[in-house]
Each structure stands twice: as structure tokens, then as C-alpha cells.
Coordinates of C-alpha atoms and ligand atoms in Angstrom, one line a residue:
X57 CA -7.0 -13.6 -8.2
X58 CA -3.7 -14.5 -9.6
X59 CA -1.4 -15.8 -6.9
X60 CA 2.4 -15.9 -7.0
X61 CA 4.1 -17.8 -4.2
X62 CA 7.7 -16.8 -3.6
X63 CA 10.4 -18.6 -1.5
X64 CA 11.0 -15.5 0.7
X65 CA 10.7 -11.8 1.1
X66 CA 13.5 -11.0 -1.3
X67 CA 11.9 -12.9 -4.1
X68 CA 8.6 -11.3 -3.3
X69 CA 10.2 -7.8 -3.6
X70 CA 11.8 -8.7 -6.9
X71 CA 8.5 -10.0 -8.3
X72 CA 6.6 -6.9 -7.2
X73 CA 9.3 -4.6 -8.7
X74 CA 9.2 -6.6 -12.0
X75 CA 5.5 -6.0 -12.3
X76 CA 6.0 -2.3 -11.6
X77 CA 8.9 -2.0 -14.1
X78 CA 6.8 -3.8 -16.8
X79 CA 4.0 -1.4 -16.2
X80 CA 6.3 1.6 -16.5
X81 CA 8.1 0.3 -19.6
X82 CA 4.7 -0.4 -21.3
X83 CA 3.3 3.1 -20.4
X84 CA 6.0 5.6 -19.3
X85 CA 3.4 8.0 -18.0
X86 CA 1.8 5.4 -15.8
X87 CA 0.1 6.4 -12.5
X88 CA 1.4 4.2 -9.7
X89 CA -0.5 3.7 -6.5
X90 CA 2.1 3.4 -3.7
X91 CA 2.0 2.0 -0.2
X92 CA 4.0 2.4 3.0
X93 CA 4.8 0.1 5.9
X94 CA 7.4 -2.7 6.0
X95 CA 6.0 -4.7 3.2
X96 CA 7.0 -2.5 0.2
X97 CA 10.5 -1.6 1.5
X98 CA 12.2 -4.4 -0.4
X99 CA 10.2 -3.5 -3.6
X100 CA 11.4 0.1 -3.3
X101 CA 15.0 -1.1 -2.9
X102 CA 14.6 -3.2 -6.1
X103 CA 13.1 -0.2 -7.9
X104 CA 16.0 1.9 -6.9
X105 CA 18.4 -0.7 -8.2
X106 CA 16.4 -0.9 -11.4
X107 CA 16.7 2.8 -11.9
X108 CA 20.4 2.9 -11.3
X109 CA 21.4 -0.3 -13.1
X110 CA 18.7 -1.1 -15.6
X111 CA 17.9 2.5 -16.7
X112 CA 14.2 2.3 -15.7
X113 CA 12.8 5.8 -16.2
X114 CA 10.2 7.3 -13.9
X115 CA 10.4 10.8 -15.4
X116 CA 6.8 10.8 -16.6
X117 CA 5.3 8.7 -13.8
X118 CA 2.8 10.1 -11.4
X119 CA 2.3 8.5 -8.0
X120 CA -0.6 8.5 -5.6
X121 CA -0.1 7.2 -2.1
X122 CA -2.8 5.5 -0.1
X123 CA -2.7 7.3 3.2
X124 CA -1.1 9.6 5.8
X125 CA -1.2 10.0 9.5
X126 CA -3.2 12.9 10.8
X127 CA -1.2 15.5 12.7
X128 CA 2.2 14.7 11.3
X129 CA 4.0 17.4 9.3
X130 CA 5.4 16.4 5.9
X131 CA 8.9 16.8 7.3
X132 CA 8.2 14.7 10.4
X133 CA 10.4 11.6 10.1
X134 CA 7.5 9.4 11.0
X135 CA 5.2 10.8 8.3
X136 CA 4.5 8.8 5.1
X137 CA 5.7 11.8 3.1
X138 CA 9.1 11.4 4.7
X139 CA 8.9 7.6 4.3
X140 CA 8.3 7.9 0.6
X141 CA 11.1 10.4 0.1
X142 CA 13.6 8.6 2.1
X143 CA 12.8 5.1 0.8
X144 CA 12.1 5.8 -2.8
X145 CA 11.5 9.3 -4.3
X146 CA 14.9 10.7 -3.5
X147 CA 16.6 7.8 -5.3
X148 CA 14.7 7.6 -8.6
X149 CA 14.0 10.3 -11.2
X150 CA 10.3 10.8 -10.4
X151 CA 9.4 14.4 -10.4
X152 CA 8.5 15.5 -6.8
X153 CA 5.6 17.6 -8.2
X154 CA 4.1 14.4 -9.6
X155 CA 4.0 12.6 -6.3
X156 CA 0.8 12.9 -4.3
X157 CA 0.1 11.9 -0.7
X158 CA -2.8 13.1 1.5
X159 CA -1.9 16.0 3.7
X160 CA -2.4 14.9 7.3
X161 CA -2.0 18.5 8.5
X162 CA -4.5 20.1 6.2
X163 CA -6.5 22.8 8.1
X164 CA -9.7 21.3 6.9
X165 CA -9.4 17.5 6.7
X166 CA -12.8 16.9 5.2
X167 CA -12.0 19.1 2.3
X168 CA -8.6 17.4 2.0
X169 CA -10.4 14.1 1.7
X170 CA -12.7 15.5 -1.0
X171 CA -9.8 17.0 -2.9
X172 CA -7.8 13.8 -2.7
X173 CA -10.6 11.7 -4.1
X174 CA -11.0 14.3 -6.9
X175 CA -7.3 14.0 -7.6
X176 CA -7.6 10.2 -8.0
X177 CA -10.3 10.8 -10.6
X178 CA -8.3 13.6 -12.3
X179 CA -4.9 12.0 -12.6
X180 CA -5.8 8.4 -11.8
X181 CA -7.0 5.9 -11.2
X182 CA -3.6 4.1 -10.8
X183 CA -2.7 1.8 -13.6
X184 CA -1.1 -0.3 -10.9
X185 CA -1.7 -0.1 -7.1
X186 CA 0.8 -1.7 -4.8
X187 CA -0.9 -2.8 -1.6
X188 CA 0.2 -4.2 1.7
X189 CA -2.2 -5.9 4.2
X190 CA -2.5 -5.1 7.9
X191 CA -2.5 -8.0 10.3
X192 CA -6.2 -7.3 10.9
X193 CA -6.8 -7.3 7.1
X194 CA -6.8 -3.5 6.7
X195 CA -5.9 -2.1 3.3
X196 CA -4.6 1.4 3.1
X197 CA -5.8 2.4 6.6
X198 CA -9.3 1.0 6.1
X199 CA -9.9 -0.8 9.3
X200 CA -12.3 -3.7 9.7
X201 CA -15.9 -2.4 9.5
X202 CA -15.1 0.2 6.9
X203 CA -17.8 0.4 4.1
X204 CA -16.8 -1.1 0.8
X205 CA -18.3 2.0 -0.7
X206 CA -16.0 4.3 1.1
X207 CA -13.9 7.0 -0.7
X208 CA -11.0 9.0 0.8
X209 CA -11.9 9.6 4.5
X210 CA -10.7 10.1 8.0
X211 CA -10.2 6.9 10.0
X212 CA -9.7 6.1 13.7
X213 CA -6.9 3.6 13.9
X214 CA -7.5 0.4 15.8
X215 CA -5.3 -0.1 18.8
X216 CA -3.9 -3.3 17.2
X217 CA -2.8 -1.2 14.2
X218 CA -1.2 1.4 16.4
X219 CA 0.6 -1.3 18.2
X220 CA 1.7 -3.0 15.0
X221 CA 3.0 0.3 13.7
X222 CA 4.6 1.4 17.0
X223 CA 7.9 -0.3 15.8
X224 CA 8.4 2.7 13.5
X225 CA 8.0 5.2 16.4
X226 CA 9.9 5.9 19.6
X227 CA 6.9 4.8 21.7
X228 CA 3.2 3.7 21.3
X229 CA 2.1 7.1 22.6
X230 CA 3.7 8.7 19.5
X231 CA 1.6 6.7 17.0
X232 CA -1.2 9.0 15.8
X233 CA -4.7 7.9 16.5
X234 CA -6.2 8.9 13.1
X235 CA -5.2 8.9 9.5
X236 CA -6.5 10.1 6.1
X237 CA -6.9 7.1 3.8
X238 CA -8.1 6.3 0.4
X239 CA -11.4 4.4 0.9
X240 CA -12.0 0.9 -0.3
X241 CA -14.0 2.1 -3.3
X242 CA -11.1 4.4 -4.1
X243 CA -8.6 1.6 -4.0
X244 CA -10.8 -0.7 -6.2
X245 CA -10.8 2.0 -8.9
X246 CA -7.2 1.0 -9.7
X247 CA -6.8 -0.8 -13.0
X248 CA -4.6 -3.4 -11.5
X249 CA -3.8 -4.2 -7.9
X250 CA -0.6 -6.0 -6.7
X251 CA -0.9 -7.2 -3.1
X252 CA 2.2 -8.2 -1.2
X253 CA 2.2 -10.2 2.0
X254 CA 5.2 -11.7 3.8
X255 CA 5.7 -13.7 7.0
X256 CA 3.6 -15.7 9.4
X257 CA 2.0 -12.6 11.0
X258 CA 0.1 -12.0 7.7
X259 CA -1.1 -15.6 7.4
X260 CA -4.5 -15.1 9.1
X261 CA -5.3 -12.0 7.0
X262 CA -4.3 -13.9 3.8
X263 CA -6.4 -16.9 4.8
X264 CA -9.5 -14.8 5.4
X265 CA -8.9 -12.8 2.2
X266 CA -8.7 -16.0 0.1
X267 CA -11.2 -18.2 1.8
X268 CA -14.0 -16.1 3.1
X269 CA -16.8 -14.3 1.3
X270 CA -16.2 -10.6 0.9
X271 CA -17.3 -8.9 4.1
X272 CA -16.7 -5.5 5.6
X273 CA -15.1 -7.0 8.7
X274 CA -12.2 -8.1 6.5
X275 CA -11.3 -5.1 4.3
X276 CA -8.8 -7.1 2.1
X277 CA -11.7 -9.4 1.1
X278 CA -13.1 -6.5 -1.0
X279 CA -10.3 -7.3 -3.4
X280 CA -12.4 -10.3 -4.6
X281 CA -14.6 -7.7 -6.2
X282 CA -11.8 -6.6 -8.4
X283 CA -11.0 -8.2 -11.8
X284 CA -7.2 -7.8 -11.9
X285 CA -5.5 -8.6 -8.6
X286 CA -2.2 -10.3 -8.2
X287 CA -1.3 -11.5 -4.8
X288 CA 2.5 -12.0 -4.2
X289 CA 2.9 -14.0 -1.0
X290 CA 5.9 -15.7 0.5
X291 CA 5.8 -19.4 1.5
X292 CA 5.8 -18.5 5.2
X293 CA 2.5 -16.5 4.9
X294 CA 1.0 -18.9 2.4
X295 CA 1.6 -22.1 4.2
X296 CA 0.6 -20.8 7.6
X297 CA -2.6 -19.6 5.9
X298 CA -3.5 -23.2 5.3
X299 CA -2.3 -23.5 1.7
X300 CA 0.3 -25.9 0.4
X301 CA 2.3 -27.9 2.9
X302 CA 0.7 -27.6 6.4
X303 CA 2.7 -26.2 9.2
X304 CA 1.4 -26.3 12.8
Ligands
GLP109 C1 0.1 0.4 7.5 C2 -0.2 1.0 6.2 C3 -0.8 0.0 5.3 C4 0.1 -1.2 5.3 C5 0.1 -1.9 6.6 C6 0.9 -3.1 6.8 O1 -0.9 0.4 8.5 N1 -1.1 2.1 6.3 O2 -0.9 0.5 4.0 O3 -0.3 -2.2 4.3 O4 0.6 -0.9 7.5 O5 2.1 -2.8 7.3 P1 3.4 -3.7 7.1 O6 3.7 -3.8 5.7 O7 4.5 -2.9 7.9 O8 3.1 -5.0 7.8

């Protein structure tokens, strides 16, 4: 695993954006795997700047998102569809028809999962997958205990995940209890994975990911099975994880 340590979240976001822009300039019709949550927000800001000031062109790019809450309509302001539009897609020249996110309101969710996995095969796998890490080590919405062989599936969200994500909702009760997520095997199909982690609350997940043997209780540890992973981590997360200068 290639590790890039940055002084802060801003530098982390710039680095992640730089890798995405390099990918898109090398292959204008790249497939980008995209993530939601707080971690990629800065990266998306930088990508928007790159589009407007550096002329980065997303016209031929296709995107595949990792996950979506079950039960939320695409237009619901808490849905990941809405998140992607309002934080990135509306501000760059990606074609909306080329952006894919699981449908959390599909009438038949099992079929939705099968179709999404087929889509990953058909248009993907991503040339580059941007990935955040949950505090409990989840990737996408693959909670601890998820099989490393899993493909796109329905997941029951852990209470701790719902609590961590409640900050995006009016109240904890509003946070859905389930999601559709790419599985761990689906994520590992990506040609390159860029993991971003910032702040002390991610330190324990990063410590386990780097130091422990791959095990299904720590979904992010599956990344050790992948040949081309870059971890971009800020000093706060990295030091607290027990690397570099010790903090208490
Ligand atoms: C959510 C998303 C994950 C994301 C995680 C971390 O649960 N499904 O893809 O990595 O949150 O979130 P944050 O970046 O807000 O800490």
C-alpha cells in the first residue's frame, strides 16, 4: 500500500483530486468510482475548481457510486443521489446519463443489486475508486462481518454507523436502517483504489487496516488484498493511529 501523509484535510483533498485529474487526463473516458460522506467533500471542491480553472474535462467520464440508502427517493436531500448532484455533478461537465448510483427505492431491491453488479462488469470496473472509511472500518456500507466475497447487496446499518451519519439528517430516527452497497469483492475489482482518511476519529480504523491481518471484522483490511491502493491520510489520523510521532 502506498501511503501519502498530508499536513491537513485541505492538502489531503488536493492530493486526492490530483490523482483523479491525472487519471482523467491519461484516459478521458475513465470510469471513476465515487464515494459520499464528509471525507470526499474537499476532493469534490477541488475537482470543481479544476474543472473551472484548469479546464479538466469530464465529458466522457462515467461514474459509479458505492452505495445508497434504502427508502430515500433520488430527490430526497439526504439521498446520495442528491449529495452527488449538489456536491459535484452539477458543477462539472459530466453527463448525467453517465453517472450511476444504486436505486434505494427500486421496487425489487434484490434485482437492483444484481443489475448494479452487472453494470460494474459492463461499464467498469472503475479505473480509480475513491474510498472513505467508516469509524468502524466499513468501506462503502460494508459493515464489520461482511464477507470479503460479497458483491452488491443489501446491508443492515450498524447503530454506530447510523449515529455517525446522523449529523447529515435532522435526527437519528431519520437515518435509514438499510442501504444498497457495492460488496467488498465489487470494490476490489477496481483497478486502483484511493482511500482518504482524515482526523482522529478515523485513527483506530486506519491502525487496524494497516497493522492487522485481513479479517472480515475489519472491512477496510480487505484492501490489503488489492495490488494498487493509495492511502491518503492526514497527520492527525496517522499519528493517532500509532505512526510517526506519538500523541497520547
Ligand atoms: C458513509 C459512506 C461511506 C463513507 C463513510 C465515512 O457511511 N457510506 O462510503 O466512507 O460514511 O464517512 P465520513 O467520510 O463522513 O466520515
